[in-house]
XYZ file of C-alpha atoms in Angstrom:
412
model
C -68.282 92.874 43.681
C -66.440 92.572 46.202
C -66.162 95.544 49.331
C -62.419 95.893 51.063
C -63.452 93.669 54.092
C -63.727 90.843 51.511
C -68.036 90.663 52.574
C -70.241 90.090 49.510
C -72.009 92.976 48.943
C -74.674 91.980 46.005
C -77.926 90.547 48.166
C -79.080 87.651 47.420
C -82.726 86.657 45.864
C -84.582 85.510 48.894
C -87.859 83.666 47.172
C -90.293 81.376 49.082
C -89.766 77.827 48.535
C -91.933 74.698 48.745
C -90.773 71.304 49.157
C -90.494 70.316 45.695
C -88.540 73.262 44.739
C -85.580 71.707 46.781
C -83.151 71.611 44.051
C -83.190 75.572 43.464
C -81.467 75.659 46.654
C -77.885 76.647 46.951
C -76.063 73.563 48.287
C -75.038 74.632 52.024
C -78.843 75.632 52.557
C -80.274 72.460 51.351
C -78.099 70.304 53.301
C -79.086 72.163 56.093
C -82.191 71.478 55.410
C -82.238 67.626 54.938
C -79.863 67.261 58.428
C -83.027 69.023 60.424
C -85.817 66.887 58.960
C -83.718 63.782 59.382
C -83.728 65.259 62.870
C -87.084 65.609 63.685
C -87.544 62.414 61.741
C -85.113 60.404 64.503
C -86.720 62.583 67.505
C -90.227 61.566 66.343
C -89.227 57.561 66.183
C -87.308 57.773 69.054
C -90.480 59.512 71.128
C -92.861 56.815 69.879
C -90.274 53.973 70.977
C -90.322 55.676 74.897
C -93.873 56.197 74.755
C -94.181 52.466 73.673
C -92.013 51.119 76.376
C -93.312 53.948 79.396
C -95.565 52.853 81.697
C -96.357 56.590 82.412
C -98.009 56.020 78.834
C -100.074 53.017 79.070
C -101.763 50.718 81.070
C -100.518 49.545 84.229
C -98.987 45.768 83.443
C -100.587 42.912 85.118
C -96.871 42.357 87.066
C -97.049 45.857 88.644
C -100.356 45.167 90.795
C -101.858 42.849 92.720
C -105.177 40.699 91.487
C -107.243 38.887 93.467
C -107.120 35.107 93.482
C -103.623 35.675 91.585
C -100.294 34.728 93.456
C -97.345 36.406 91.745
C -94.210 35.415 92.797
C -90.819 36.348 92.280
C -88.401 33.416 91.449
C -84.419 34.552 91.472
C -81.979 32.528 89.929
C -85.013 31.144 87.443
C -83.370 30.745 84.638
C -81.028 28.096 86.617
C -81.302 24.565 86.551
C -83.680 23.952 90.039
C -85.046 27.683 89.830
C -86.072 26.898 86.263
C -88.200 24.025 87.221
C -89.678 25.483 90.391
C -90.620 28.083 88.023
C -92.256 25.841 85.500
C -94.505 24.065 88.228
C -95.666 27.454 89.559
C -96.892 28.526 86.003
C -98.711 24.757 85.793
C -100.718 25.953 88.731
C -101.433 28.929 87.414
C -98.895 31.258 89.709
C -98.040 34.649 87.865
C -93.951 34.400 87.844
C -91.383 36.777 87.419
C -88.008 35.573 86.964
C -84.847 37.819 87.515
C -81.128 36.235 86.807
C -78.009 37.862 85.652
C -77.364 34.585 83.592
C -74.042 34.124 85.065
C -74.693 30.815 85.805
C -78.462 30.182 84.465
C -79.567 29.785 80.839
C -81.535 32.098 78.773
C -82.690 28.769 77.015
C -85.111 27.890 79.822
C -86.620 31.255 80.157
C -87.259 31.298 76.170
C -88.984 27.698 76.881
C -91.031 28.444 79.598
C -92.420 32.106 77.331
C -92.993 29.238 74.524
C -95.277 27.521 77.385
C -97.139 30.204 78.559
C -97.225 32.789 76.107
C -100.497 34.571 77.732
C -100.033 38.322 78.979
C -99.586 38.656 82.815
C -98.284 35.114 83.132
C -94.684 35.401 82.631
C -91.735 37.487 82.506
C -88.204 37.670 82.869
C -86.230 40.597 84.321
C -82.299 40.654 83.759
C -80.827 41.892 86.699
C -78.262 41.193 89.024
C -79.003 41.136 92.835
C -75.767 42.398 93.920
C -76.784 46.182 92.547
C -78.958 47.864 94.878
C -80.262 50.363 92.082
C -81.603 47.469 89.944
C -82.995 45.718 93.289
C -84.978 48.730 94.169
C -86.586 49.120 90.619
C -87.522 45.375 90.336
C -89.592 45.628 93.811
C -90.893 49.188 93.147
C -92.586 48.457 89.285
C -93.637 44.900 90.892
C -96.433 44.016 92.841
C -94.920 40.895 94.287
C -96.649 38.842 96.905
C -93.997 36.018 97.519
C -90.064 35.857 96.717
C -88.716 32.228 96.145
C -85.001 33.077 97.008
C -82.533 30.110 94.727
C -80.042 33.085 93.018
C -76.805 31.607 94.589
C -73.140 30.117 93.620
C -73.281 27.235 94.626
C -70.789 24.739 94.094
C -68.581 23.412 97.306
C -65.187 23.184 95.807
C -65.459 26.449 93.764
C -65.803 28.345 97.452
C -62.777 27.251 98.748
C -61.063 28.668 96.037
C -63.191 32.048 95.500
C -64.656 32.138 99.705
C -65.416 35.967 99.148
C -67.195 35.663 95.746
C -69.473 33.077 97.755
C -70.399 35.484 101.142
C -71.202 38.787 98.188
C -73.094 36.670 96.488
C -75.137 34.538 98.769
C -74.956 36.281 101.931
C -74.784 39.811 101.032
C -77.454 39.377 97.774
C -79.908 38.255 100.171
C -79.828 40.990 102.754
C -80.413 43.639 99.519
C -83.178 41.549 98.511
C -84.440 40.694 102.446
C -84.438 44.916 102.144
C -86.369 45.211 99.842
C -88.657 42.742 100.415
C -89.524 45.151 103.962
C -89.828 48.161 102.326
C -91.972 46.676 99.369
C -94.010 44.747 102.077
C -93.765 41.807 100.429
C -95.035 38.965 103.284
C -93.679 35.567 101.741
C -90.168 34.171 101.543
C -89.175 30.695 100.385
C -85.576 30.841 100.888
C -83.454 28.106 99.202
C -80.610 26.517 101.511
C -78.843 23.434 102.034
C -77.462 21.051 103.750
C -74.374 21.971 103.449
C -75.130 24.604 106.598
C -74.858 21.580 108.550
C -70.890 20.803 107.999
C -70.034 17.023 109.088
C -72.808 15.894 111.694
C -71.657 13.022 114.456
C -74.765 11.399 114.133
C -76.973 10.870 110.874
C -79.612 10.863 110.112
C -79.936 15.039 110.140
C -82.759 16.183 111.552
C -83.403 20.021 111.772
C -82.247 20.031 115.332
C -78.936 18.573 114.251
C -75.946 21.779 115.082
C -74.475 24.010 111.768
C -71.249 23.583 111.615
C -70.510 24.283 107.829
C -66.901 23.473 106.800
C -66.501 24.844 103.996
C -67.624 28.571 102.304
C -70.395 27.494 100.342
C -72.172 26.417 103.748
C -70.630 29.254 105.641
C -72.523 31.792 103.446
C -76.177 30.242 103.323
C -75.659 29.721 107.439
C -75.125 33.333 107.419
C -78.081 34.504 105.079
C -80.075 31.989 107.396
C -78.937 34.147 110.524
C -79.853 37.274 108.771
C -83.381 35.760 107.756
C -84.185 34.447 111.444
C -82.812 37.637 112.936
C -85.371 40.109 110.772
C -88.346 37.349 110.966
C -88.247 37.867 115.035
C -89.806 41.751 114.687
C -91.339 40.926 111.481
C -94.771 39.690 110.132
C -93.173 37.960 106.997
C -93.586 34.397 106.681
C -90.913 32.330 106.248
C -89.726 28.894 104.891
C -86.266 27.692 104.775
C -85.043 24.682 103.027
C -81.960 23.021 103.690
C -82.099 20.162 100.390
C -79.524 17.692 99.290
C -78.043 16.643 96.450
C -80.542 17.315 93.498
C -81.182 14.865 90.513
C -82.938 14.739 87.665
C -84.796 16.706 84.999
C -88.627 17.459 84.299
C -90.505 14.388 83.435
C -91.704 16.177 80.570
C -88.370 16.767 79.418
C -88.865 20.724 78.385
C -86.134 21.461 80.950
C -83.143 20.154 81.885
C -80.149 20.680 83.459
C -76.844 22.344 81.341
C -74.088 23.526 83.384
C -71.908 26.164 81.789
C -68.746 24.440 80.107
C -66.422 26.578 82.102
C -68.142 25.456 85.643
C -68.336 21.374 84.480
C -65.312 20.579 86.823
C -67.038 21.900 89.182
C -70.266 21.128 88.792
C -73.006 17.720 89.991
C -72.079 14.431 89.658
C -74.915 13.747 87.836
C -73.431 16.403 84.630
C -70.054 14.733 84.609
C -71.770 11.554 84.390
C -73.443 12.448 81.345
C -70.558 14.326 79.992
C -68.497 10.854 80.385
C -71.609 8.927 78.657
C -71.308 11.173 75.614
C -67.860 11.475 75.057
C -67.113 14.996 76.155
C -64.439 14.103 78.874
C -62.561 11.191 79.119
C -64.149 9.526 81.992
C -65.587 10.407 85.353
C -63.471 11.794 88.602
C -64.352 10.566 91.749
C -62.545 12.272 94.165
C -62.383 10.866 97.889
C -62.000 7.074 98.296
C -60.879 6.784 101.922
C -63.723 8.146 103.484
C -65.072 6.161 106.542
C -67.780 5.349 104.481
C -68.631 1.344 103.361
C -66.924 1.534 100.060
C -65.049 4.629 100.837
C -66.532 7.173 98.839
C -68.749 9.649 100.321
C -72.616 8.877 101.200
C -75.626 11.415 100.065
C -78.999 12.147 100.168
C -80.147 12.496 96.385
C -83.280 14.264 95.510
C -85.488 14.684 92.069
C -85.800 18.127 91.156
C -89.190 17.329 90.925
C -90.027 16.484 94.288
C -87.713 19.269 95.537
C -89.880 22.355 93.384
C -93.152 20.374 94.678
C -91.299 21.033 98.375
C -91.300 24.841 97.654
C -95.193 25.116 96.420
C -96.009 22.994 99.541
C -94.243 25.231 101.586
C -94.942 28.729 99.860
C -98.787 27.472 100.332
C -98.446 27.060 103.930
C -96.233 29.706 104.745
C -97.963 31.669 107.698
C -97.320 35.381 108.677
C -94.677 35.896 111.797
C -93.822 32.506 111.423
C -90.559 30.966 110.456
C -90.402 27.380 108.899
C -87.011 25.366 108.418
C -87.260 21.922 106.697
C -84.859 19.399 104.953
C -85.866 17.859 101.491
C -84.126 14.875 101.451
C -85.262 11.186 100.741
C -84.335 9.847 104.212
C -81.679 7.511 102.717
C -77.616 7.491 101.930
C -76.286 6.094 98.644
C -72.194 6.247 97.665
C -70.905 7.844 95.048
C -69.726 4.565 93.693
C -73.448 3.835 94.063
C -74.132 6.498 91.633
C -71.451 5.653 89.382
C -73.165 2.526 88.986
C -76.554 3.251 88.420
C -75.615 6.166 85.887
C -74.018 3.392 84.005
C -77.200 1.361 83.674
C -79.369 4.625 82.889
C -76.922 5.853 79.900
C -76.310 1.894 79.074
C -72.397 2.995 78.578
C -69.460 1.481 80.261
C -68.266 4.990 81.906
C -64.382 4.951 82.439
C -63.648 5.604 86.267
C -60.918 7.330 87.880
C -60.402 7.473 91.347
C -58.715 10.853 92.561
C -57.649 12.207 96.161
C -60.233 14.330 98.235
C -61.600 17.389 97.136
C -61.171 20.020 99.240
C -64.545 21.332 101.657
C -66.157 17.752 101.238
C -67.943 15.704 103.695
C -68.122 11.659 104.034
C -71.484 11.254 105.229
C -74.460 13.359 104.594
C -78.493 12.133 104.337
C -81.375 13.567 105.862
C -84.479 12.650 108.275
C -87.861 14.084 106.642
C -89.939 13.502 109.185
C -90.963 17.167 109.900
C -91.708 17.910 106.215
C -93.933 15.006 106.269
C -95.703 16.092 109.279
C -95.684 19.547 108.728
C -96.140 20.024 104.831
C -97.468 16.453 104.411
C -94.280 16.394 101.771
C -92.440 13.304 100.323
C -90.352 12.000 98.314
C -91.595 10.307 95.545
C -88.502 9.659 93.109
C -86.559 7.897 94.611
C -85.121 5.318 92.555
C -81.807 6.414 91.623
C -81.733 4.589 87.935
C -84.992 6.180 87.124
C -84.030 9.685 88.090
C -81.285 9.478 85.877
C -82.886 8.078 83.160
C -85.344 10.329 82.834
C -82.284 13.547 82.915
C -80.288 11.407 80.506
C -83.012 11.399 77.874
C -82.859 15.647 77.817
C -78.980 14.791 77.792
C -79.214 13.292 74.871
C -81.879 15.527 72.811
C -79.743 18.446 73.717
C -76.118 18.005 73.633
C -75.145 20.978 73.840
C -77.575 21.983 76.362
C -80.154 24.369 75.565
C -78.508 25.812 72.654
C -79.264 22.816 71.327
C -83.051 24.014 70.648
């Protein structure tokens, strides 16, 4: 019965229960029940998954300390087109490699083949970050034991930083003073930083040599001139060794054809000459833009320096293996010799073996008419040269990925 408060007064039979004697329970109890082992039962799987991925709970990995005879460096901007293949020769010769990219303009493609490559523990592994957070920065150096940085993480095409100049100083000039930072506070003693020529603007007098004055014309320039400043400035009270390398116009794919290069659609416009080749060759766009024909040039286009992405990434190991401490290397990786873009034009045609449709357009905005390079220092300095250097064969060999992977590397 009921009292006048409305309270039940009859007590109820309290009874021990076991587990199998669930179903005598009254229905609010036994719910009750099943939510807190369910629970426990998520706690319990969610402990083991932190435990699994803590390092407080397991051996130290091979990334987060140094081993003798083992170089580990860090490659930014690795999952990119030339950052991909400088990380690809580094793991041939048996570097330990971490990669870190925000894949904003790399591809998560190469990474996945270069883990297919070199599956083995403490070889490889790829960190997605992006450089322009200071948090992530900081936790990449501190659980990494790196002993060299190989800086390529950059925008980096000429006519997009005319249009976007402030996108290009964040994230070329003020990524690489976070990760010049850290490297000083992580002590890490080697930096290969990746530049361009570009820093140079429209030289008087060609061939460039490193002497030759920076006068960069256009954003693109402006910002790696500026993270060049920044990198000179620190090395004069520092003991880090240093290599710059101001490089041309880069060509080509791995010999091997495992990697290639696949801009994002979006960026295609933009992008090499070499990509809307190919893309002209295959159908995807109508024919091929060449923009600039009055240049005071000998067929009017503009003249550069083009260089296999395979000699470039041997460039970096050269100079990453005679980098020496409080001493500050600068270098241009360039063939020595000019060639039009009509030049091009032509021997793309011959590598695809299709008639590409041409259209000749006005200037684009930030270019230069003349730009090739004297490598005379990197020869006597790094004993570094360019060995691809036919133009037809460079683009042979990238049009053969081209085709295999049409769609770039979600072809695989």
């Amino acid at each position: 019965m009921l009292n006048s408060s409305g309270i039940r007064t009859q007590r109820r039979n309290l009874r021990p229960f076991s587990l199998g004697e669930m179903d005598h329970l009254e229905p609010k109890t036994k719910n009750n029940l099943t939510g807190k082992l369910l629970l426990v039962a998520s706690l319990l799987i969610l402990a083991i998954i932190v435990i699994n991925q803590s390092s407080s709970f397991t051996s130290p990995s091979a990334f987060s300390q140094r081993e003798e005879g083992v170089t580990h460096v860090l490659v930014t901007g690795g999952a990119g087109y030339i950052g991909s293949h400088a990380a690809l020769r580094l793991l041939r010769d048996s570097y330990r490699v971490t990669i870190v990219d925000n894949l904003s303009r790399g591809n998560l493609g190469a990474v996945k083949v270069l883990q297919r490559l070199f599956p083995q523990t403490g070889r490889l592994q790829f960190i997605y970050a992006d450089l322009g957070d200071p948090k992530a920065v900081e936790k990449i150096f501190s659980e990494n034991a790196f002993d060299a940085v190989m800086h390529f993480a950059a925008v980096a095409y000429v006519g997009e930083s005319t249009l976007y100049p402030l996108k290009y100083y964040h994230n070329i000039t003020s990524n690489t003073l976070g990760v010049l930072e850290a490297m000083a506070r992580h002590k890490v003693k080697k930096l290969i930083y990746s530049s361009t020529c570009a820093t140079y603007g429209e030289p008087e007098k060609m061939p460039i040599t490193e002497d030759t004055p920076q006068v960069p014309i256009n954003p693109y320039g402006k910002a790696k001139k500026m993270a060049e400043d920044m990198i000179l400035d620190f090395s004069k009270n520092s003991d880090m060794a240093v290599m710059i390398l101001r490089y041309f116009n880069v060509i080509g794919s791995d010999p091997g054809g495992r990697l290639g290069e696949a801009p994002r659609p979006e960026l295609r416009e933009q992008g090499r000459i070499s990509g809307a080749c190919f893309d002209a060759a295959r159908g995807f766009i109508p024919g091929l833009q060449v923009k600039g024909t009055d240049y005071k040039t000998s067929d009017g286009t503009c003249i550069r320096d083009y260089i296999d992405v395979t000699d470039l990434v041997d460039a970096h190991v050269k100079a990453l293996e005679k980098a020496q401490p409080q001493k500050v290397g600068i270098y241009n990786v360039g063939t020595g010799k000019g060639r039009s873009v009509k030049e091009f034009v032509e021997a793309c045609k011959k590598a695809t073996g299709v008639e590409i449709k041409v259209d000749f357009l006005p200037r684009r905005p930030g270019d230069y008419a003349e730009v090739y390079s004297d490598p005379t220092k990197i020869l006597r300095d790094l004993n570094w040269t360019a060995r691809f250097t036919n133009l037809q064969d460079s683009l042979q060999v990238a049009w053969r990925w081209q085709k295999i992977h049409p769609h770039g590397y979600d072809s695989y």
